[in-house]
Amino acid sequence: MKKIKVLAFCAIVAGFTTSCEKKEVSNETQPETVAEQVSKAHIQALHDAGVNATGAEYVTVKHPDGSVEEAIQSSDLILAINKLAEQKLAEIENGNKQYRTNNLVSSGNRNISIIGYTGSGYALTSKMRTGLQWAVNNYNALNNTLSFSLSFAASTSADMVVYNNGASGAGGSAGFPSGGRPYKWIQINAGSNSISNNAMEHLMGHEMGHCLGFRHTDYARRRCDNSNEGGGGIGAIHIPGTPTANQWGQSGLDTDSIMISCFDGGEDGEFSNYDRTALNYLY
């Protein structure tokens, strides 16, 4: 079974960081946490963004260029605190519980440079580099307006930078677009090196999907734990031509989607037909 998680029906959520786990990849990134309770205002901001605030905590994420991102992590999502306001979901469609953010990758930013980082302390393994190359090939094979150019270097001068964060467990994390640009940082856990090349391809494609604005296909009821990422019934706008998953169950869910929240390591790394439909519809 190809439990791919990336897009088949995901919501277009922009600006915060997400990640996948193995179950789907173990709990994402392992950023440094801060012993401080999340404020009521920030909990409300999470709900406004369609993110379940249960278990949310403040974290500090360090990137290869030395930059530090103060954020809130909830399950497999990391939202930059200084961009929370951008994440508020806009309700649409006459009372249907379908929402979207205002953020996607704009038409002028769709020629996307991506670096697989090779610098000291954050270098991708050979298997990670292979998975990234395969994932980029999959995106470039689609007939839409997105185009990726991939290089491997000890540089962070690119639209997306994929790096090894050294964390245990198989998984990764990423974010959603901001200001019309894709999210820049994709973290891959060091523990992911134990999965197959195809599962790595899946993981890379999944995180790239988040950077383009896609939510988990099963946001309404994560198959790992049955939780609702939307909290309070907030969901994701349905992309025409793809199955609908609602907040009460998984009827019609595309379990082959590369954007499914959890995977078991047996994925083939390829887009499902609905993933292709979703990507080509939006881009």
PDB file of C-alpha atoms in Angstrom:
ATOM      1  CA  MET A   1       0.000   0.000   0.000  1.00  0.00           C
ATOM      2  CA  LYS A   2       1.341   3.301  -0.774  1.00  0.00           C
ATOM      3  CA  LYS A   3       0.393   5.403   2.196  1.00  0.00           C
ATOM      4  CA  ILE A   4       1.578   8.597   0.712  1.00  0.00           C
ATOM      5  CA  LYS A   5       0.759  11.668   2.527  1.00  0.00           C
ATOM      6  CA  VAL A   6       1.007  14.700   0.553  1.00  0.00           C
ATOM      7  CA  LEU A   7      -1.796  16.205  -1.241  1.00  0.00           C
ATOM      8  CA  ALA A   8      -4.707  14.380  -2.441  1.00  0.00           C
ATOM      9  CA  PHE A   9      -7.088  16.648  -0.743  1.00  0.00           C
ATOM     10  CA  CYS A  10      -5.231  18.625   1.720  1.00  0.00           C
ATOM     11  CA  ALA A  11      -6.091  22.099   2.750  1.00  0.00           C
ATOM     12  CA  ILE A  12      -4.204  25.041   1.578  1.00  0.00           C
ATOM     13  CA  VAL A  13      -2.745  26.162   4.851  1.00  0.00           C
ATOM     14  CA  ALA A  14       0.021  28.657   4.687  1.00  0.00           C
ATOM     15  CA  GLY A  15       2.717  29.736   7.023  1.00  0.00           C
ATOM     16  CA  PHE A  16       3.166  27.279   9.818  1.00  0.00           C
ATOM     17  CA  THR A  17       5.464  24.354  10.142  1.00  0.00           C
ATOM     18  CA  THR A  18       4.297  20.789   9.970  1.00  0.00           C
ATOM     19  CA  SER A  19       5.811  17.442   9.907  1.00  0.00           C
ATOM     20  CA  CYS A  20       5.010  13.845   9.443  1.00  0.00           C
ATOM     21  CA  GLU A  21       5.751  10.799  11.429  1.00  0.00           C
ATOM     22  CA  LYS A  22       6.220   7.167  10.845  1.00  0.00           C
ATOM     23  CA  LYS A  23       3.488   5.453  12.285  1.00  0.00           C
ATOM     24  CA  GLU A  24       3.912   7.882   9.799  1.00  0.00           C
ATOM     25  CA  VAL A  25       7.369   8.521  10.839  1.00  0.00           C
ATOM     26  CA  SER A  26       7.873   9.218  14.449  1.00  0.00           C
ATOM     27  CA  ASN A  27       6.948  12.562  15.933  1.00  0.00           C
ATOM     28  CA  GLU A  28       8.555  15.016  13.713  1.00  0.00           C
ATOM     29  CA  THR A  29      11.159  17.399  14.616  1.00  0.00           C
ATOM     30  CA  GLN A  30      12.527  17.402  18.068  1.00  0.00           C
ATOM     31  CA  PRO A  31      12.980  21.127  18.638  1.00  0.00           C
ATOM     32  CA  GLU A  32      14.134  22.518  21.928  1.00  0.00           C
ATOM     33  CA  THR A  33      11.099  23.108  24.106  1.00  0.00           C
ATOM     34  CA  VAL A  34      10.511  25.925  26.536  1.00  0.00           C
ATOM     35  CA  ALA A  35       8.904  25.178  29.873  1.00  0.00           C
ATOM     36  CA  GLU A  36       6.087  27.649  29.589  1.00  0.00           C
ATOM     37  CA  GLN A  37       2.369  27.100  29.199  1.00  0.00           C
ATOM     38  CA  VAL A  38       0.917  28.245  25.882  1.00  0.00           C
ATOM     39  CA  SER A  39      -1.102  31.415  26.418  1.00  0.00           C
ATOM     40  CA  LYS A  40      -4.858  31.628  25.851  1.00  0.00           C
ATOM     41  CA  ALA A  41      -4.291  34.082  23.018  1.00  0.00           C
ATOM     42  CA  HIS A  42      -1.968  31.670  21.251  1.00  0.00           C
ATOM     43  CA  ILE A  43      -4.357  28.762  21.816  1.00  0.00           C
ATOM     44  CA  GLN A  44      -7.072  30.811  20.134  1.00  0.00           C
ATOM     45  CA  ALA A  45      -4.673  31.595  17.272  1.00  0.00           C
ATOM     46  CA  LEU A  46      -4.075  27.864  16.820  1.00  0.00           C
ATOM     47  CA  HIS A  47      -7.818  27.234  16.624  1.00  0.00           C
ATOM     48  CA  ASP A  48      -8.165  30.093  14.134  1.00  0.00           C
ATOM     49  CA  ALA A  49      -5.492  28.405  12.018  1.00  0.00           C
ATOM     50  CA  GLY A  50      -7.318  25.087  12.136  1.00  0.00           C
ATOM     51  CA  VAL A  51      -4.829  23.420  14.471  1.00  0.00           C
ATOM     52  CA  ASN A  52      -5.716  21.305  17.472  1.00  0.00           C
ATOM     53  CA  ALA A  53      -4.139  23.000  20.508  1.00  0.00           C
ATOM     54  CA  THR A  54      -4.120  19.886  22.703  1.00  0.00           C
ATOM     55  CA  GLY A  55      -0.589  19.308  23.955  1.00  0.00           C
ATOM     56  CA  ALA A  56       0.759  22.443  22.265  1.00  0.00           C
ATOM     57  CA  GLU A  57       4.068  23.788  23.543  1.00  0.00           C
ATOM     58  CA  TYR A  58       6.538  26.567  22.808  1.00  0.00           C
ATOM     59  CA  VAL A  59       9.641  25.469  20.912  1.00  0.00           C
ATOM     60  CA  THR A  60      12.821  26.953  19.511  1.00  0.00           C
ATOM     61  CA  VAL A  61      13.982  25.637  16.135  1.00  0.00           C
ATOM     62  CA  LYS A  62      17.549  26.220  14.931  1.00  0.00           C
ATOM     63  CA  HIS A  63      18.335  26.146  11.198  1.00  0.00           C
ATOM     64  CA  PRO A  64      21.676  25.539   9.381  1.00  0.00           C
ATOM     65  CA  ASP A  65      22.148  29.230   8.589  1.00  0.00           C
ATOM     66  CA  GLY A  66      22.172  29.995  12.316  1.00  0.00           C
ATOM     67  CA  SER A  67      18.691  31.511  12.359  1.00  0.00           C
ATOM     68  CA  VAL A  68      16.373  30.677  15.234  1.00  0.00           C
ATOM     69  CA  GLU A  69      12.613  30.351  14.914  1.00  0.00           C
ATOM     70  CA  GLU A  70      10.386  30.773  17.951  1.00  0.00           C
ATOM     71  CA  ALA A  71       7.278  28.712  17.385  1.00  0.00           C
ATOM     72  CA  ILE A  72       4.471  26.646  18.828  1.00  0.00           C
ATOM     73  CA  GLN A  73       4.416  22.910  18.227  1.00  0.00           C
ATOM     74  CA  SER A  74       1.195  20.930  18.328  1.00  0.00           C
ATOM     75  CA  SER A  75       1.432  17.303  17.341  1.00  0.00           C
ATOM     76  CA  ASP A  76       3.193  17.364  13.977  1.00  0.00           C
ATOM     77  CA  LEU A  77       2.705  21.055  13.281  1.00  0.00           C
ATOM     78  CA  ILE A  78       5.044  23.918  14.098  1.00  0.00           C
ATOM     79  CA  LEU A  79       3.751  27.467  13.699  1.00  0.00           C
ATOM     80  CA  ALA A  80       6.080  30.444  13.788  1.00  0.00           C
ATOM     81  CA  ILE A  81       4.784  32.757  16.512  1.00  0.00           C
ATOM     82  CA  ASN A  82       5.497  35.913  14.507  1.00  0.00           C
ATOM     83  CA  LYS A  83       3.356  34.590  11.651  1.00  0.00           C
ATOM     84  CA  LEU A  84       0.363  33.303  13.582  1.00  0.00           C
ATOM     85  CA  ALA A  85      -1.844  36.103  12.290  1.00  0.00           C
ATOM     86  CA  GLU A  86      -1.209  34.952   8.716  1.00  0.00           C
ATOM     87  CA  GLN A  87      -2.515  31.498   9.521  1.00  0.00           C
ATOM     88  CA  LYS A  88      -6.101  32.398  10.273  1.00  0.00           C
ATOM     89  CA  LEU A  89      -8.381  30.360   8.073  1.00  0.00           C
ATOM     90  CA  ALA A  90     -10.986  32.110   5.981  1.00  0.00           C
ATOM     91  CA  GLU A  91     -14.455  30.513   5.978  1.00  0.00           C
ATOM     92  CA  ILE A  92     -16.050  29.944   2.624  1.00  0.00           C
ATOM     93  CA  GLU A  93     -18.980  28.257   0.950  1.00  0.00           C
ATOM     94  CA  ASN A  94     -22.190  29.073   2.768  1.00  0.00           C
ATOM     95  CA  GLY A  95     -21.672  27.505   6.138  1.00  0.00           C
ATOM     96  CA  ASN A  96     -19.975  24.342   4.966  1.00  0.00           C
ATOM     97  CA  LYS A  97     -17.148  23.463   7.305  1.00  0.00           C
ATOM     98  CA  GLN A  98     -14.549  24.040   4.644  1.00  0.00           C
ATOM     99  CA  TYR A  99     -11.791  26.545   5.175  1.00  0.00           C
ATOM    100  CA  ARG A 100      -8.617  27.741   3.545  1.00  0.00           C
ATOM    101  CA  THR A 101      -5.878  30.199   4.307  1.00  0.00           C
ATOM    102  CA  ASN A 102      -5.107  33.055   1.968  1.00  0.00           C
ATOM    103  CA  ASN A 103      -1.590  31.750   1.399  1.00  0.00           C
ATOM    104  CA  LEU A 104      -0.320  29.667  -1.489  1.00  0.00           C
ATOM    105  CA  VAL A 105       2.786  30.011  -3.608  1.00  0.00           C
ATOM    106  CA  SER A 106       2.090  32.945  -5.904  1.00  0.00           C
ATOM    107  CA  SER A 107       2.441  32.746  -9.674  1.00  0.00           C
ATOM    108  CA  GLY A 108       5.706  34.696  -9.653  1.00  0.00           C
ATOM    109  CA  ASN A 109       7.402  32.317  -7.185  1.00  0.00           C
ATOM    110  CA  ARG A 110       6.766  28.926  -8.757  1.00  0.00           C
ATOM    111  CA  ASN A 111      10.236  28.365 -10.193  1.00  0.00           C
ATOM    112  CA  ILE A 112      11.526  26.981  -6.920  1.00  0.00           C
ATOM    113  CA  SER A 113      15.176  26.391  -6.077  1.00  0.00           C
ATOM    114  CA  ILE A 114      15.772  23.643  -3.525  1.00  0.00           C
ATOM    115  CA  ILE A 115      19.004  22.677  -1.781  1.00  0.00           C
ATOM    116  CA  GLY A 116      19.748  19.350  -0.163  1.00  0.00           C
ATOM    117  CA  TYR A 117      22.085  20.534   2.580  1.00  0.00           C
ATOM    118  CA  THR A 118      25.544  18.938   2.791  1.00  0.00           C
ATOM    119  CA  GLY A 119      27.192  21.157   5.394  1.00  0.00           C
ATOM    120  CA  SER A 120      28.700  19.980   8.666  1.00  0.00           C
ATOM    121  CA  GLY A 121      26.228  19.105  11.396  1.00  0.00           C
ATOM    122  CA  TYR A 122      23.152  19.121   9.148  1.00  0.00           C
ATOM    123  CA  ALA A 123      24.199  17.065   6.119  1.00  0.00           C
ATOM    124  CA  LEU A 124      21.699  14.766   4.429  1.00  0.00           C
ATOM    125  CA  THR A 125      22.679  11.126   4.231  1.00  0.00           C
ATOM    126  CA  SER A 126      23.039   9.386   0.875  1.00  0.00           C
ATOM    127  CA  LYS A 127      19.586   7.820   1.284  1.00  0.00           C
ATOM    128  CA  MET A 128      18.040  11.213   2.119  1.00  0.00           C
ATOM    129  CA  ARG A 129      19.627  12.743  -0.967  1.00  0.00           C
ATOM    130  CA  THR A 130      18.254   9.946  -3.127  1.00  0.00           C
ATOM    131  CA  GLY A 131      14.760  10.336  -1.671  1.00  0.00           C
ATOM    132  CA  LEU A 132      14.859  14.086  -2.231  1.00  0.00           C
ATOM    133  CA  GLN A 133      15.958  13.681  -5.843  1.00  0.00           C
ATOM    134  CA  TRP A 134      13.165  11.192  -6.514  1.00  0.00           C
ATOM    135  CA  ALA A 135      10.577  13.458  -4.880  1.00  0.00           C
ATOM    136  CA  VAL A 136      11.700  16.466  -6.929  1.00  0.00           C
ATOM    137  CA  ASN A 137      11.503  14.339 -10.073  1.00  0.00           C
ATOM    138  CA  ASN A 138       7.906  13.454  -9.192  1.00  0.00           C
ATOM    139  CA  TYR A 139       6.923  17.111  -8.857  1.00  0.00           C
ATOM    140  CA  ASN A 140       8.684  18.113 -12.064  1.00  0.00           C
ATOM    141  CA  ALA A 141       6.900  15.342 -13.969  1.00  0.00           C
ATOM    142  CA  LEU A 142       3.527  17.014 -13.339  1.00  0.00           C
ATOM    143  CA  ASN A 143       1.964  19.233 -15.967  1.00  0.00           C
ATOM    144  CA  ASN A 144       1.496  22.430 -13.974  1.00  0.00           C
ATOM    145  CA  THR A 145       3.174  25.769 -13.233  1.00  0.00           C
ATOM    146  CA  LEU A 146       5.547  24.485 -10.531  1.00  0.00           C
ATOM    147  CA  SER A 147       9.176  23.862 -11.453  1.00  0.00           C
ATOM    148  CA  PHE A 148      11.919  22.710  -9.082  1.00  0.00           C
ATOM    149  CA  SER A 149      15.680  22.993  -9.549  1.00  0.00           C
ATOM    150  CA  LEU A 150      17.628  20.820  -7.110  1.00  0.00           C
ATOM    151  CA  SER A 151      21.255  21.067  -6.023  1.00  0.00           C
ATOM    152  CA  PHE A 152      23.255  19.641  -3.132  1.00  0.00           C
ATOM    153  CA  ALA A 153      25.456  22.125  -1.312  1.00  0.00           C
ATOM    154  CA  ALA A 154      26.549  23.536   2.037  1.00  0.00           C
ATOM    155  CA  SER A 155      24.449  26.610   1.315  1.00  0.00           C
ATOM    156  CA  THR A 156      21.071  27.924   2.449  1.00  0.00           C
ATOM    157  CA  SER A 157      20.600  30.284  -0.491  1.00  0.00           C
ATOM    158  CA  ALA A 158      17.479  28.685  -1.979  1.00  0.00           C
ATOM    159  CA  ASP A 159      13.689  28.813  -1.779  1.00  0.00           C
ATOM    160  CA  MET A 160      13.666  25.502   0.107  1.00  0.00           C
ATOM    161  CA  VAL A 161      16.474  23.967   2.153  1.00  0.00           C
ATOM    162  CA  VAL A 162      16.250  20.317   3.200  1.00  0.00           C
ATOM    163  CA  TYR A 163      18.498  19.309   6.091  1.00  0.00           C
ATOM    164  CA  ASN A 164      19.159  16.580   8.624  1.00  0.00           C
ATOM    165  CA  ASN A 165      18.164  17.842  12.065  1.00  0.00           C
ATOM    166  CA  GLY A 166      19.849  14.963  13.919  1.00  0.00           C
ATOM    167  CA  ALA A 167      16.661  13.948  15.743  1.00  0.00           C
ATOM    168  CA  SER A 168      15.858  10.362  16.575  1.00  0.00           C
ATOM    169  CA  GLY A 169      12.917   8.537  15.071  1.00  0.00           C
ATOM    170  CA  ALA A 170      11.790   8.520  11.466  1.00  0.00           C
ATOM    171  CA  GLY A 171       9.999  11.649  10.346  1.00  0.00           C
ATOM    172  CA  GLY A 172      10.312  15.256   9.325  1.00  0.00           C
ATOM    173  CA  SER A 173       8.747  18.679   9.584  1.00  0.00           C
ATOM    174  CA  ALA A 174       8.088  21.662   7.399  1.00  0.00           C
ATOM    175  CA  GLY A 175       5.881  24.712   7.191  1.00  0.00           C
ATOM    176  CA  PHE A 176       3.340  26.459   4.993  1.00  0.00           C
ATOM    177  CA  PRO A 177       3.790  29.301   2.483  1.00  0.00           C
ATOM    178  CA  SER A 178       4.075  32.894   3.597  1.00  0.00           C
ATOM    179  CA  GLY A 179       3.980  36.069   1.545  1.00  0.00           C
ATOM    180  CA  GLY A 180       3.444  34.098  -1.652  1.00  0.00           C
ATOM    181  CA  ARG A 181       6.663  32.126  -1.189  1.00  0.00           C
ATOM    182  CA  PRO A 182       7.042  28.466  -0.230  1.00  0.00           C
ATOM    183  CA  TYR A 183       8.124  27.659   3.303  1.00  0.00           C
ATOM    184  CA  LYS A 184      11.908  27.449   3.320  1.00  0.00           C
ATOM    185  CA  TRP A 185      13.007  24.852   5.878  1.00  0.00           C
ATOM    186  CA  ILE A 186      12.404  21.112   5.633  1.00  0.00           C
ATOM    187  CA  GLN A 187      13.808  19.140   8.556  1.00  0.00           C
ATOM    188  CA  ILE A 188      14.404  15.409   8.217  1.00  0.00           C
ATOM    189  CA  ASN A 189      15.026  13.344  11.339  1.00  0.00           C
ATOM    190  CA  ALA A 190      18.293  11.412  11.386  1.00  0.00           C
ATOM    191  CA  GLY A 191      16.303   8.337  12.413  1.00  0.00           C
ATOM    192  CA  SER A 192      14.623   8.387   8.997  1.00  0.00           C
ATOM    193  CA  ASN A 193      17.742   6.825   7.517  1.00  0.00           C
ATOM    194  CA  SER A 194      16.395   3.453   8.637  1.00  0.00           C
ATOM    195  CA  ILE A 195      13.421   3.539   6.243  1.00  0.00           C
ATOM    196  CA  SER A 196      13.461   2.370   2.617  1.00  0.00           C
ATOM    197  CA  ASN A 197      14.354   4.558  -0.346  1.00  0.00           C
ATOM    198  CA  ASN A 198      10.690   4.626  -1.403  1.00  0.00           C
ATOM    199  CA  ALA A 199       9.522   5.613   2.071  1.00  0.00           C
ATOM    200  CA  MET A 200      12.174   8.353   2.081  1.00  0.00           C
ATOM    201  CA  GLU A 201      10.881   9.557  -1.289  1.00  0.00           C
ATOM    202  CA  HIS A 202       7.421   9.667   0.271  1.00  0.00           C
ATOM    203  CA  LEU A 203       8.651  11.596   3.316  1.00  0.00           C
ATOM    204  CA  MET A 204      10.436  14.184   1.162  1.00  0.00           C
ATOM    205  CA  GLY A 205       7.436  14.598  -1.137  1.00  0.00           C
ATOM    206  CA  HIS A 206       5.119  14.977   1.849  1.00  0.00           C
ATOM    207  CA  GLU A 207       7.149  17.758   3.448  1.00  0.00           C
ATOM    208  CA  MET A 208       7.522  19.533   0.111  1.00  0.00           C
ATOM    209  CA  GLY A 209       3.741  19.376  -0.170  1.00  0.00           C
ATOM    210  CA  HIS A 210       3.364  21.228   3.132  1.00  0.00           C
ATOM    211  CA  CYS A 211       5.761  23.917   1.902  1.00  0.00           C
ATOM    212  CA  LEU A 212       3.436  24.415  -1.072  1.00  0.00           C
ATOM    213  CA  GLY A 213       0.413  24.836   1.197  1.00  0.00           C
ATOM    214  CA  PHE A 214      -1.161  21.401   1.543  1.00  0.00           C
ATOM    215  CA  ARG A 215      -2.614  20.004   4.729  1.00  0.00           C
ATOM    216  CA  HIS A 216      -2.898  16.380   5.714  1.00  0.00           C
ATOM    217  CA  THR A 217      -5.476  14.510   3.670  1.00  0.00           C
ATOM    218  CA  ASP A 218      -6.921  13.039   6.873  1.00  0.00           C
ATOM    219  CA  TYR A 219      -6.851  16.310   8.856  1.00  0.00           C
ATOM    220  CA  ALA A 220     -10.365  15.643  10.167  1.00  0.00           C
ATOM    221  CA  ARG A 221      -9.411  12.335  11.736  1.00  0.00           C
ATOM    222  CA  ARG A 222      -5.741  11.409  11.730  1.00  0.00           C
ATOM    223  CA  ARG A 223      -5.410   7.715  11.155  1.00  0.00           C
ATOM    224  CA  CYS A 224      -2.573   7.518  13.708  1.00  0.00           C
ATOM    225  CA  ASP A 225      -4.648   8.625  16.679  1.00  0.00           C
ATOM    226  CA  ASN A 226      -8.121   9.607  15.367  1.00  0.00           C
ATOM    227  CA  SER A 227      -7.536  13.216  16.460  1.00  0.00           C
ATOM    228  CA  ASN A 228      -9.014  16.141  14.541  1.00  0.00           C
ATOM    229  CA  GLU A 229      -6.252  18.560  13.539  1.00  0.00           C
ATOM    230  CA  GLY A 230      -8.855  21.237  12.890  1.00  0.00           C
ATOM    231  CA  GLY A 231     -10.139  21.345  16.449  1.00  0.00           C
ATOM    232  CA  GLY A 232     -13.665  22.701  16.897  1.00  0.00           C
ATOM    233  CA  GLY A 233     -14.733  21.477  13.469  1.00  0.00           C
ATOM    234  CA  ILE A 234     -12.372  23.721  11.510  1.00  0.00           C
ATOM    235  CA  GLY A 235     -11.331  21.863   8.431  1.00  0.00           C
ATOM    236  CA  ALA A 236      -9.906  22.329   4.982  1.00  0.00           C
ATOM    237  CA  ILE A 237     -11.330  23.455   1.710  1.00  0.00           C
ATOM    238  CA  HIS A 238     -12.189  20.527  -0.512  1.00  0.00           C
ATOM    239  CA  ILE A 239     -10.230  20.469  -3.757  1.00  0.00           C
ATOM    240  CA  PRO A 240     -12.531  19.666  -6.693  1.00  0.00           C
ATOM    241  CA  GLY A 241     -12.035  16.249  -8.204  1.00  0.00           C
ATOM    242  CA  THR A 242     -10.736  14.623  -5.003  1.00  0.00           C
ATOM    243  CA  PRO A 243     -12.495  12.582  -2.281  1.00  0.00           C
ATOM    244  CA  THR A 244     -13.983  14.298   0.738  1.00  0.00           C
ATOM    245  CA  ALA A 245     -13.009  13.437   4.303  1.00  0.00           C
ATOM    246  CA  ASN A 246     -15.234  15.052   6.917  1.00  0.00           C
ATOM    247  CA  GLN A 247     -14.807  15.780  10.592  1.00  0.00           C
ATOM    248  CA  TRP A 248     -16.842  12.728  11.604  1.00  0.00           C
ATOM    249  CA  GLY A 249     -15.058  10.042   9.667  1.00  0.00           C
ATOM    250  CA  GLN A 250     -12.981   8.958   6.728  1.00  0.00           C
ATOM    251  CA  SER A 251     -15.619   8.287   4.088  1.00  0.00           C
ATOM    252  CA  GLY A 252     -14.016   8.482   0.674  1.00  0.00           C
ATOM    253  CA  LEU A 253     -10.548   9.158   2.099  1.00  0.00           C
ATOM    254  CA  ASP A 254      -7.682   8.647  -0.356  1.00  0.00           C
ATOM    255  CA  THR A 255      -5.454   6.421   1.769  1.00  0.00           C
ATOM    256  CA  ASP A 256      -2.836   6.385  -0.998  1.00  0.00           C
ATOM    257  CA  SER A 257      -2.387  10.149  -0.786  1.00  0.00           C
ATOM    258  CA  ILE A 258       1.126  11.352  -0.138  1.00  0.00           C
ATOM    259  CA  MET A 259      -0.360  13.847   2.334  1.00  0.00           C
ATOM    260  CA  ILE A 260      -1.805  11.260   4.747  1.00  0.00           C
ATOM    261  CA  SER A 261      -0.671  12.200   8.263  1.00  0.00           C
ATOM    262  CA  CYS A 262       0.941   8.874   9.146  1.00  0.00           C
ATOM    263  CA  PHE A 263       2.821   6.222   7.222  1.00  0.00           C
ATOM    264  CA  ASP A 264       4.118   2.783   8.055  1.00  0.00           C
ATOM    265  CA  GLY A 265       7.286   2.686   5.956  1.00  0.00           C
ATOM    266  CA  GLY A 266       5.811   0.550   3.183  1.00  0.00           C
ATOM    267  CA  GLU A 267       5.006   3.451   0.852  1.00  0.00           C
ATOM    268  CA  ASP A 268       6.071   3.523  -2.791  1.00  0.00           C
ATOM    269  CA  GLY A 269       6.778   7.264  -2.774  1.00  0.00           C
ATOM    270  CA  GLU A 270       4.536   8.067  -5.745  1.00  0.00           C
ATOM    271  CA  PHE A 271       1.630  10.508  -5.971  1.00  0.00           C
ATOM    272  CA  SER A 272      -1.852   9.041  -5.992  1.00  0.00           C
ATOM    273  CA  ASN A 273      -4.109  10.049  -8.869  1.00  0.00           C
ATOM    274  CA  TYR A 274      -5.888  12.446  -6.508  1.00  0.00           C
ATOM    275  CA  ASP A 275      -2.579  13.973  -5.440  1.00  0.00           C
ATOM    276  CA  ARG A 276      -1.954  14.834  -9.075  1.00  0.00           C
ATOM    277  CA  THR A 277      -5.463  16.209  -9.449  1.00  0.00           C
ATOM    278  CA  ALA A 278      -5.031  18.426  -6.379  1.00  0.00           C
ATOM    279  CA  LEU A 279      -1.623  19.755  -7.401  1.00  0.00           C
ATOM    280  CA  ASN A 280      -2.654  20.454 -10.963  1.00  0.00           C
ATOM    281  CA  TYR A 281      -5.888  22.135  -9.843  1.00  0.00           C
ATOM    282  CA  LEU A 282      -4.109  24.555  -7.516  1.00  0.00           C
ATOM    283  CA  TYR A 283      -0.955  25.108  -9.571  1.00  0.00           C
TER     284      TYR A 283
END
